[in-house]
Amino acid sequence: MKIIATIKRTPQRDTRMKLTPEGGLVTDQLQYEVNPFDELAVEEGLRLREKHGGEVIAVTVGPAGLSEQLQTALAMGADRALRVDTDQPLDPLQTATALAAAVRKESPDLVLMGKLAIDAENGQVPLMLAELLDWPHASFASKIEVDPAAKIARVTCEVDGGLETVEVGLPAVITTDLRLNEPRYASLPGILKAKKKPSDVMPLAEVADLPEQGLKVAAYHTLPPRQAGEIVESVEELAARLIAKNLV
Amino acid sequence: MSDVLIVLIPGGETPSRSELAALGFGLKAAGLVGGACDALLLGPNASSAAAGVAEHGARTVLVGDHADLAKPTGEAHAAAIGAVAKSGGYRLVAGPATTAMRDCLPRVAARLKAPMASDVLALGECDGSKIGITKPSFSGNLLADVDLVGPAAVATCRASSFDPPAATGAAAPIKAAELPATLAHARKKFVEMNRTPLERPELTEADTVVSGGRGTRGAEGFKLLEELADVLGAAVGASRAVVDAGWMPNDFQVGQTGKVIAPKLYIGCGLSGAIQHLAGMRNSKTIVAINKDANAPIFEVADYGLVADLFEAVPALTAAVKKHRG
């Protein structure tokens, strides 16, 4: 099986973002990592390869600095990497269009993607990609079983109200959710091997029909502060407060 | 090109509070862009829920019932919505940020070659060329003001951030939506839905939520939380750690990647309050934290904090509420 796992770089988990007075992000000295949901996608790709054979290609869209996150995927065990090169910030539909060009070039059996990037919190690119390719998709996967001979994936999806199971014919796009797996750490030999693995670059100019940017972030701001309230000394006191406010 | 289409996949025969809140978002957006708001109801409950939606200010209620929507997939929903959106030439196509809508609207956006905003919290400046919205970003730690530029746009809205519109006293006409003959994707099929049995109110609909973290130590602790919830008529929620440990089903998870809720009263028990969890409940009107650890971050956002062992405090609170209610 040929599997693509896509990667976005996001600021390290639990980073408190700083803002400029104009509402821009302060990005100097930010430490980046692979978006946690994309790490699950890489891990699942590796597990499927270990079971069914084939190769895992880590794909991203963005500037040269992203090579660091691709190296992480290669060190985990991905076979090679492909980056669609651009310095300009792309919106989700543009990103999906660029990824569609990379996917068409590789013709994989499966594209695995994190369900959400923890920075922009859009959760749009995977389904936009599936639509542009006219492929089926499965979202929020907590279990993926592939039958490569029948070209079918059976996916358990975490949805409101319970767990839904769907079957998608391959090729397909599947998005990964929290409980799908536990991503492995890159081993030292893995890190050393990663440097020798092939890493290709595709210029953004090769992407046909890149749409105009339609989503533009005008400014960021901090949440209205929520003040810490009162520490009560006993359950009786707590109950009295809630009763006084007519909440219970 | 200045009308708004609100898409709902009704869960029951009458519209829920959060479904009507999404219509409230649509009416507000339509007011800002200078158009009318239509509602598109999809699926087996569409016909029965239509009357309840029609009384709340939509111009027209379109009902899309179709064999391919009996056991629907995101692809089928996207095909239905895409067809109605294209024929109606809507300025904005939107729905509540449920998993079902998040599983189809990005496909609709790609079909329409339109930008999309996810999880809209507020509407900003809108004019002929853009729709301004505010949405969460960076694990809910920042808000982003975003412009959707172009002739059409797609959005999901956070229902807890909008009010359901009052009944107008007049009913909008209800019409059948014109849908393509086939909605199903040839290579996708629905297999089964394993519904979590629900004995209490749904998390996103409840006025009161009693939620537990790792401090509950599993089923034994959750039983105490459930007893309190039953006295309060509350929903039960859980932290990610609890769901990961398999103590509670996944759709009980409150947080950035679980349910985002804003009840009148949130009682967090044995919960430390990771930022991803706070992103899911920080808009609750009143927050109560019960935790043994006085340094737990949840105390920084709690209106009332009690440093105590939940195994003693929760049953005592249940008893106090029972006594108060007589």
Short mmCIF file of N, CA and C in Angstrom, two decimals, chain A residues 33-181:
data_model
loop_
_atom_site.label_atom_id
_atom_site.label_comp_id
_atom_site.label_asym_id
_atom_site.label_seq_id
_atom_site.Cartn_x
_atom_site.Cartn_y
_atom_site.Cartn_z
N GLU A 33 6.33 22.04 16.30
CA GLU A 33 6.36 20.57 16.28
C GLU A 33 5.35 20.10 15.23
N VAL A 34 5.30 18.80 15.01
CA VAL A 34 4.28 18.26 14.11
C VAL A 34 2.93 18.39 14.81
N ASN A 35 1.94 18.92 14.10
CA ASN A 35 0.59 19.02 14.66
C ASN A 35 0.21 17.67 15.28
N PRO A 36 -0.21 17.66 16.56
CA PRO A 36 -0.44 16.38 17.25
C PRO A 36 -1.38 15.42 16.51
N PHE A 37 -2.39 15.93 15.85
CA PHE A 37 -3.30 15.03 15.13
C PHE A 37 -2.63 14.44 13.89
N ASP A 38 -1.66 15.19 13.30
CA ASP A 38 -0.92 14.66 12.15
C ASP A 38 0.05 13.57 12.58
N GLU A 39 0.55 13.70 13.81
CA GLU A 39 1.43 12.65 14.35
C GLU A 39 0.68 11.31 14.40
N LEU A 40 -0.61 11.39 14.75
CA LEU A 40 -1.43 10.17 14.78
C LEU A 40 -1.56 9.60 13.36
N ALA A 41 -1.62 10.50 12.37
CA ALA A 41 -1.75 10.06 10.97
C ALA A 41 -0.47 9.35 10.53
N VAL A 42 0.70 9.91 10.89
CA VAL A 42 1.97 9.27 10.54
C VAL A 42 2.04 7.89 11.20
N GLU A 43 1.72 7.85 12.50
CA GLU A 43 1.78 6.58 13.23
C GLU A 43 0.87 5.53 12.58
N GLU A 44 -0.33 5.94 12.22
CA GLU A 44 -1.27 4.97 11.63
C GLU A 44 -0.75 4.48 10.28
N GLY A 45 -0.15 5.39 9.52
CA GLY A 45 0.45 4.99 8.24
C GLY A 45 1.52 3.94 8.45
N LEU A 46 2.36 4.16 9.46
CA LEU A 46 3.44 3.21 9.74
C LEU A 46 2.87 1.84 10.15
N ARG A 47 1.83 1.87 10.97
CA ARG A 47 1.24 0.59 11.42
C ARG A 47 0.61 -0.16 10.24
N LEU A 48 -0.04 0.58 9.35
CA LEU A 48 -0.65 -0.08 8.18
C LEU A 48 0.43 -0.65 7.27
N ARG A 49 1.54 0.10 7.15
CA ARG A 49 2.65 -0.41 6.33
C ARG A 49 3.25 -1.67 6.95
N GLU A 50 3.40 -1.64 8.29
CA GLU A 50 3.96 -2.81 8.98
C GLU A 50 3.08 -4.05 8.77
N LYS A 51 1.79 -3.81 8.64
CA LYS A 51 0.85 -4.92 8.48
C LYS A 51 0.72 -5.38 7.03
N HIS A 52 0.66 -4.39 6.14
CA HIS A 52 0.32 -4.72 4.74
C HIS A 52 1.45 -4.48 3.75
N GLY A 53 2.58 -3.92 4.21
CA GLY A 53 3.67 -3.60 3.28
C GLY A 53 3.42 -2.29 2.57
N GLY A 54 4.38 -1.89 1.73
CA GLY A 54 4.22 -0.65 0.97
C GLY A 54 5.10 0.45 1.51
N GLU A 55 4.67 1.70 1.32
CA GLU A 55 5.49 2.82 1.78
C GLU A 55 4.62 3.95 2.32
N VAL A 56 5.25 4.74 3.19
CA VAL A 56 4.57 5.90 3.77
C VAL A 56 5.34 7.16 3.35
N ILE A 57 4.61 8.11 2.78
CA ILE A 57 5.23 9.36 2.33
C ILE A 57 4.66 10.49 3.18
N ALA A 58 5.56 11.24 3.81
CA ALA A 58 5.13 12.41 4.59
C ALA A 58 5.07 13.61 3.66
N VAL A 59 3.91 14.26 3.61
CA VAL A 59 3.71 15.37 2.67
C VAL A 59 3.31 16.62 3.44
N THR A 60 3.87 17.75 3.02
CA THR A 60 3.47 19.01 3.64
C THR A 60 3.46 20.13 2.60
N VAL A 61 2.86 21.25 2.98
CA VAL A 61 2.83 22.43 2.13
C VAL A 61 3.38 23.58 2.96
N GLY A 62 4.44 24.24 2.47
CA GLY A 62 4.95 25.37 3.23
C GLY A 62 6.41 25.64 2.96
N PRO A 63 7.02 26.50 3.79
CA PRO A 63 8.39 26.93 3.54
C PRO A 63 9.43 25.88 3.93
N ALA A 64 10.69 26.16 3.58
CA ALA A 64 11.78 25.22 3.80
C ALA A 64 11.91 24.82 5.27
N GLY A 65 11.54 25.71 6.19
CA GLY A 65 11.64 25.42 7.61
C GLY A 65 10.88 24.17 8.02
N LEU A 66 9.91 23.79 7.21
CA LEU A 66 9.10 22.61 7.52
C LEU A 66 9.88 21.31 7.39
N SER A 67 11.08 21.39 6.79
CA SER A 67 11.90 20.17 6.65
C SER A 67 12.12 19.53 8.01
N GLU A 68 12.18 20.37 9.04
CA GLU A 68 12.41 19.85 10.39
C GLU A 68 11.28 18.90 10.81
N GLN A 69 10.03 19.29 10.54
CA GLN A 69 8.90 18.43 10.92
C GLN A 69 8.85 17.20 10.01
N LEU A 70 9.23 17.36 8.73
CA LEU A 70 9.29 16.19 7.85
C LEU A 70 10.34 15.21 8.35
N GLN A 71 11.45 15.75 8.87
CA GLN A 71 12.50 14.89 9.44
C GLN A 71 11.95 14.08 10.61
N THR A 72 11.08 14.71 11.40
CA THR A 72 10.47 13.98 12.53
C THR A 72 9.69 12.78 12.01
N ALA A 73 8.92 13.00 10.94
CA ALA A 73 8.13 11.89 10.37
C ALA A 73 9.04 10.81 9.80
N LEU A 74 10.12 11.25 9.15
CA LEU A 74 11.07 10.28 8.58
C LEU A 74 11.76 9.50 9.70
N ALA A 75 12.07 10.20 10.80
CA ALA A 75 12.73 9.53 11.93
C ALA A 75 11.78 8.55 12.60
N MET A 76 10.48 8.85 12.58
CA MET A 76 9.51 7.89 13.13
C MET A 76 9.45 6.63 12.26
N GLY A 77 9.75 6.80 10.96
CA GLY A 77 9.76 5.61 10.10
C GLY A 77 9.18 5.82 8.71
N ALA A 78 8.70 7.04 8.39
CA ALA A 78 8.19 7.28 7.03
C ALA A 78 9.34 7.05 6.03
N ASP A 79 8.99 6.62 4.81
CA ASP A 79 10.03 6.23 3.83
C ASP A 79 10.62 7.42 3.10
N ARG A 80 9.78 8.40 2.78
CA ARG A 80 10.30 9.58 2.11
C ARG A 80 9.36 10.77 2.37
N ALA A 81 9.81 11.94 1.89
CA ALA A 81 9.04 13.15 2.18
C ALA A 81 8.85 13.95 0.90
N LEU A 82 7.79 14.72 0.89
CA LEU A 82 7.52 15.61 -0.24
C LEU A 82 6.95 16.91 0.32
N ARG A 83 7.55 18.04 -0.09
CA ARG A 83 7.07 19.34 0.38
C ARG A 83 6.68 20.19 -0.82
N VAL A 84 5.46 20.70 -0.80
CA VAL A 84 5.07 21.69 -1.81
C VAL A 84 5.58 23.02 -1.28
N ASP A 85 6.49 23.61 -2.03
CA ASP A 85 7.26 24.74 -1.50
C ASP A 85 6.54 26.08 -1.71
N THR A 86 6.30 26.78 -0.62
CA THR A 86 5.78 28.14 -0.71
C THR A 86 6.08 28.90 0.57
N ASP A 87 6.38 30.19 0.40
CA ASP A 87 6.58 31.05 1.56
C ASP A 87 5.31 31.80 1.91
N GLN A 88 4.36 31.80 0.97
CA GLN A 88 3.15 32.59 1.24
C GLN A 88 2.18 31.79 2.11
N PRO A 89 1.50 32.47 3.03
CA PRO A 89 0.52 31.74 3.84
C PRO A 89 -0.69 31.36 2.96
N LEU A 90 -1.10 30.13 3.04
CA LEU A 90 -2.22 29.68 2.22
C LEU A 90 -3.45 29.47 3.10
N ASP A 91 -4.62 29.69 2.53
CA ASP A 91 -5.84 29.40 3.29
C ASP A 91 -6.20 27.93 3.05
N PRO A 92 -7.23 27.41 3.77
CA PRO A 92 -7.50 25.97 3.67
C PRO A 92 -7.77 25.47 2.25
N LEU A 93 -8.54 26.23 1.46
CA LEU A 93 -8.86 25.75 0.11
C LEU A 93 -7.61 25.76 -0.78
N GLN A 94 -6.76 26.76 -0.58
CA GLN A 94 -5.49 26.79 -1.32
C GLN A 94 -4.60 25.62 -0.90
N THR A 95 -4.54 25.37 0.40
CA THR A 95 -3.73 24.26 0.90
C THR A 95 -4.24 22.94 0.33
N ALA A 96 -5.56 22.76 0.33
CA ALA A 96 -6.15 21.53 -0.20
C ALA A 96 -5.83 21.39 -1.70
N THR A 97 -5.85 22.51 -2.42
CA THR A 97 -5.55 22.48 -3.86
C THR A 97 -4.09 22.08 -4.09
N ALA A 98 -3.19 22.62 -3.26
CA ALA A 98 -1.77 22.27 -3.37
C ALA A 98 -1.56 20.79 -3.02
N LEU A 99 -2.23 20.34 -1.96
CA LEU A 99 -2.10 18.93 -1.58
C LEU A 99 -2.66 18.02 -2.66
N ALA A 100 -3.75 18.46 -3.30
CA ALA A 100 -4.36 17.64 -4.36
C ALA A 100 -3.36 17.43 -5.49
N ALA A 101 -2.56 18.47 -5.79
CA ALA A 101 -1.55 18.33 -6.85
C ALA A 101 -0.51 17.30 -6.44
N ALA A 102 -0.08 17.34 -5.18
CA ALA A 102 0.92 16.38 -4.69
C ALA A 102 0.34 14.96 -4.69
N VAL A 103 -0.93 14.84 -4.30
CA VAL A 103 -1.56 13.52 -4.23
C VAL A 103 -1.71 12.94 -5.65
N ARG A 104 -2.09 13.79 -6.60
CA ARG A 104 -2.23 13.31 -7.99
C ARG A 104 -0.89 12.81 -8.52
N LYS A 105 0.17 13.50 -8.13
CA LYS A 105 1.51 13.12 -8.58
C LYS A 105 1.89 11.74 -8.02
N GLU A 106 1.48 11.47 -6.78
CA GLU A 106 1.90 10.23 -6.12
C GLU A 106 0.91 9.07 -6.30
N SER A 107 -0.34 9.39 -6.57
CA SER A 107 -1.40 8.35 -6.67
C SER A 107 -1.34 7.32 -5.54
N PRO A 108 -1.51 7.74 -4.30
CA PRO A 108 -1.49 6.77 -3.20
C PRO A 108 -2.81 6.01 -3.10
N ASP A 109 -2.81 4.97 -2.24
CA ASP A 109 -4.04 4.24 -1.96
C ASP A 109 -4.84 4.91 -0.86
N LEU A 110 -4.13 5.69 -0.04
CA LEU A 110 -4.77 6.25 1.14
C LEU A 110 -4.07 7.54 1.54
N VAL A 111 -4.85 8.54 1.93
CA VAL A 111 -4.27 9.76 2.53
C VAL A 111 -4.77 9.85 3.96
N LEU A 112 -3.85 9.90 4.90
CA LEU A 112 -4.19 10.04 6.32
C LEU A 112 -3.85 11.46 6.76
N MET A 113 -4.77 12.11 7.47
CA MET A 113 -4.56 13.50 7.88
C MET A 113 -5.12 13.70 9.28
N GLY A 114 -4.50 14.57 10.05
CA GLY A 114 -5.06 14.93 11.35
C GLY A 114 -6.42 15.60 11.14
N LYS A 115 -7.34 15.39 12.09
CA LYS A 115 -8.68 15.95 11.88
C LYS A 115 -8.70 17.47 12.03
N LEU A 116 -7.66 18.02 12.66
CA LEU A 116 -7.65 19.43 13.00
C LEU A 116 -6.21 19.85 13.22
N ALA A 117 -5.87 21.09 12.84
CA ALA A 117 -4.57 21.64 13.25
C ALA A 117 -4.82 22.50 14.47
N ILE A 118 -3.98 22.33 15.50
CA ILE A 118 -4.31 22.97 16.78
C ILE A 118 -4.02 24.47 16.78
N ASP A 119 -3.48 25.02 15.67
CA ASP A 119 -3.29 26.48 15.63
C ASP A 119 -4.52 27.17 15.01
N ALA A 120 -4.81 26.86 13.76
CA ALA A 120 -5.92 27.56 13.10
C ALA A 120 -7.28 26.99 13.51
N GLU A 121 -7.31 25.75 13.93
CA GLU A 121 -8.55 25.09 14.36
C GLU A 121 -9.65 25.16 13.31
N ASN A 122 -9.29 24.92 12.05
CA ASN A 122 -10.30 24.95 10.98
C ASN A 122 -10.89 23.57 10.70
N GLY A 123 -10.04 22.56 10.61
CA GLY A 123 -10.55 21.21 10.32
C GLY A 123 -11.23 21.11 8.97
N GLN A 124 -10.70 21.80 7.99
CA GLN A 124 -11.36 21.85 6.67
C GLN A 124 -10.58 21.14 5.57
N VAL A 125 -9.24 21.20 5.64
CA VAL A 125 -8.41 20.78 4.50
C VAL A 125 -8.67 19.33 4.07
N PRO A 126 -8.79 18.37 5.02
CA PRO A 126 -8.96 16.98 4.56
C PRO A 126 -10.19 16.78 3.66
N LEU A 127 -11.32 17.34 4.07
CA LEU A 127 -12.54 17.13 3.28
C LEU A 127 -12.51 17.94 1.99
N MET A 128 -11.87 19.10 2.03
CA MET A 128 -11.72 19.87 0.79
C MET A 128 -10.87 19.08 -0.20
N LEU A 129 -9.80 18.45 0.32
CA LEU A 129 -8.95 17.62 -0.53
C LEU A 129 -9.75 16.46 -1.13
N ALA A 130 -10.52 15.78 -0.28
CA ALA A 130 -11.32 14.64 -0.77
C ALA A 130 -12.28 15.10 -1.87
N GLU A 131 -12.89 16.26 -1.67
CA GLU A 131 -13.84 16.77 -2.66
C GLU A 131 -13.12 17.11 -3.97
N LEU A 132 -11.96 17.76 -3.87
CA LEU A 132 -11.22 18.14 -5.08
C LEU A 132 -10.80 16.90 -5.87
N LEU A 133 -10.53 15.80 -5.15
CA LEU A 133 -10.11 14.56 -5.81
C LEU A 133 -11.31 13.68 -6.19
N ASP A 134 -12.49 14.05 -5.70
CA ASP A 134 -13.70 13.23 -5.81
C ASP A 134 -13.48 11.85 -5.17
N TRP A 135 -12.80 11.83 -4.04
CA TRP A 135 -12.60 10.61 -3.27
C TRP A 135 -13.58 10.59 -2.11
N PRO A 136 -13.90 9.40 -1.61
CA PRO A 136 -14.66 9.35 -0.35
C PRO A 136 -13.74 9.69 0.82
N HIS A 137 -14.35 9.99 1.96
CA HIS A 137 -13.57 10.32 3.14
C HIS A 137 -14.21 9.67 4.37
N ALA A 138 -13.43 9.57 5.44
CA ALA A 138 -13.99 9.20 6.75
C ALA A 138 -13.33 10.13 7.77
N SER A 139 -14.14 10.72 8.65
CA SER A 139 -13.63 11.71 9.59
C SER A 139 -13.58 11.15 11.01
N PHE A 140 -12.67 11.69 11.82
CA PHE A 140 -12.59 11.42 13.27
C PHE A 140 -12.38 9.93 13.57
N ALA A 141 -11.42 9.31 12.87
CA ALA A 141 -11.25 7.86 13.01
C ALA A 141 -10.64 7.48 14.35
N SER A 142 -11.25 6.48 15.01
CA SER A 142 -10.64 5.90 16.21
C SER A 142 -10.21 4.46 15.94
N LYS A 143 -10.54 3.94 14.76
CA LYS A 143 -10.07 2.60 14.37
C LYS A 143 -10.11 2.50 12.85
N ILE A 144 -9.04 2.00 12.26
CA ILE A 144 -8.99 1.86 10.80
C ILE A 144 -8.54 0.43 10.47
N GLU A 145 -9.36 -0.29 9.73
CA GLU A 145 -8.97 -1.63 9.26
C GLU A 145 -8.99 -1.60 7.74
N VAL A 146 -7.86 -2.01 7.15
CA VAL A 146 -7.78 -1.94 5.69
C VAL A 146 -7.72 -3.35 5.10
N ASP A 147 -8.46 -3.56 4.05
CA ASP A 147 -8.35 -4.79 3.26
C ASP A 147 -7.76 -4.37 1.91
N PRO A 148 -6.42 -4.49 1.77
CA PRO A 148 -5.79 -3.97 0.55
C PRO A 148 -6.26 -4.70 -0.71
N ALA A 149 -6.55 -6.01 -0.60
CA ALA A 149 -6.97 -6.77 -1.78
C ALA A 149 -8.32 -6.27 -2.29
N ALA A 150 -9.25 -6.06 -1.34
CA ALA A 150 -10.59 -5.58 -1.72
C ALA A 150 -10.62 -4.08 -1.94
N LYS A 151 -9.51 -3.41 -1.59
CA LYS A 151 -9.40 -1.94 -1.69
C LYS A 151 -10.50 -1.26 -0.89
N ILE A 152 -10.60 -1.68 0.35
CA ILE A 152 -11.64 -1.13 1.24
C ILE A 152 -11.03 -0.81 2.60
N ALA A 153 -11.44 0.30 3.20
CA ALA A 153 -11.09 0.58 4.59
C ALA A 153 -12.39 0.66 5.39
N ARG A 154 -12.39 -0.03 6.53
CA ARG A 154 -13.54 0.05 7.44
C ARG A 154 -13.10 0.93 8.60
N VAL A 155 -13.83 2.01 8.83
CA VAL A 155 -13.37 3.03 9.77
C VAL A 155 -14.42 3.28 10.85
N THR A 156 -13.98 3.27 12.11
CA THR A 156 -14.86 3.65 13.22
C THR A 156 -14.61 5.13 13.50
N CYS A 157 -15.70 5.90 13.51
CA CYS A 157 -15.59 7.36 13.62
C CYS A 157 -16.22 7.84 14.92
N GLU A 158 -15.53 8.75 15.62
CA GLU A 158 -16.07 9.30 16.87
C GLU A 158 -17.00 10.46 16.53
N VAL A 159 -18.30 10.22 16.62
CA VAL A 159 -19.27 11.26 16.25
C VAL A 159 -20.15 11.59 17.45
N ASP A 160 -20.88 12.71 17.35
CA ASP A 160 -21.84 13.08 18.40
C ASP A 160 -22.80 11.91 18.58
N GLY A 161 -23.00 11.49 19.79
CA GLY A 161 -23.99 10.45 20.05
C GLY A 161 -23.44 9.04 20.05
N GLY A 162 -22.17 8.85 19.68
CA GLY A 162 -21.63 7.49 19.73
C GLY A 162 -20.53 7.23 18.73
N LEU A 163 -20.48 5.99 18.25
CA LEU A 163 -19.45 5.59 17.29
C LEU A 163 -20.12 5.13 16.01
N GLU A 164 -19.67 5.68 14.89
CA GLU A 164 -20.26 5.32 13.61
C GLU A 164 -19.22 4.55 12.81
N THR A 165 -19.65 3.51 12.15
CA THR A 165 -18.73 2.76 11.29
C THR A 165 -19.11 2.98 9.83
N VAL A 166 -18.10 3.26 9.02
CA VAL A 166 -18.34 3.44 7.58
C VAL A 166 -17.31 2.61 6.81
N GLU A 167 -17.62 2.36 5.56
CA GLU A 167 -16.67 1.69 4.67
C GLU A 167 -16.35 2.63 3.52
N VAL A 168 -15.08 2.83 3.27
CA VAL A 168 -14.70 3.66 2.13
C VAL A 168 -13.88 2.81 1.16
N GLY A 169 -14.19 2.98 -0.11
CA GLY A 169 -13.38 2.35 -1.14
C GLY A 169 -12.10 3.16 -1.31
N LEU A 170 -10.97 2.47 -1.53
CA LEU A 170 -9.70 3.19 -1.70
C LEU A 170 -9.51 3.55 -3.17
N PRO A 171 -8.86 4.66 -3.46
CA PRO A 171 -8.24 5.60 -2.53
C PRO A 171 -9.25 6.48 -1.80
N ALA A 172 -8.87 6.87 -0.59
CA ALA A 172 -9.75 7.68 0.24
C ALA A 172 -8.92 8.58 1.15
N VAL A 173 -9.59 9.57 1.74
CA VAL A 173 -8.97 10.43 2.74
C VAL A 173 -9.57 10.07 4.10
N ILE A 174 -8.73 9.81 5.08
CA ILE A 174 -9.23 9.50 6.43
C ILE A 174 -8.58 10.45 7.42
N THR A 175 -9.41 11.05 8.31
CA THR A 175 -8.84 11.94 9.33
C THR A 175 -8.77 11.23 10.68
N THR A 176 -7.70 11.53 11.41
CA THR A 176 -7.39 10.78 12.62
C THR A 176 -7.82 11.54 13.86
N ASP A 177 -8.36 10.82 14.83
CA ASP A 177 -8.81 11.40 16.09
C ASP A 177 -7.95 10.88 17.25
N LEU A 178 -8.16 11.47 18.40
CA LEU A 178 -7.28 11.24 19.56
C LEU A 178 -7.01 9.79 19.91
N ARG A 179 -8.05 8.98 19.85
CA ARG A 179 -7.91 7.63 20.41
C ARG A 179 -7.53 6.57 19.37
N LEU A 180 -7.04 7.02 18.22
CA LEU A 180 -6.68 6.06 17.17
C LEU A 180 -5.45 5.25 17.54
N ASN A 181 -4.43 5.92 18.08
CA ASN A 181 -3.19 5.20 18.41
C ASN A 181 -2.35 6.06 19.36
#
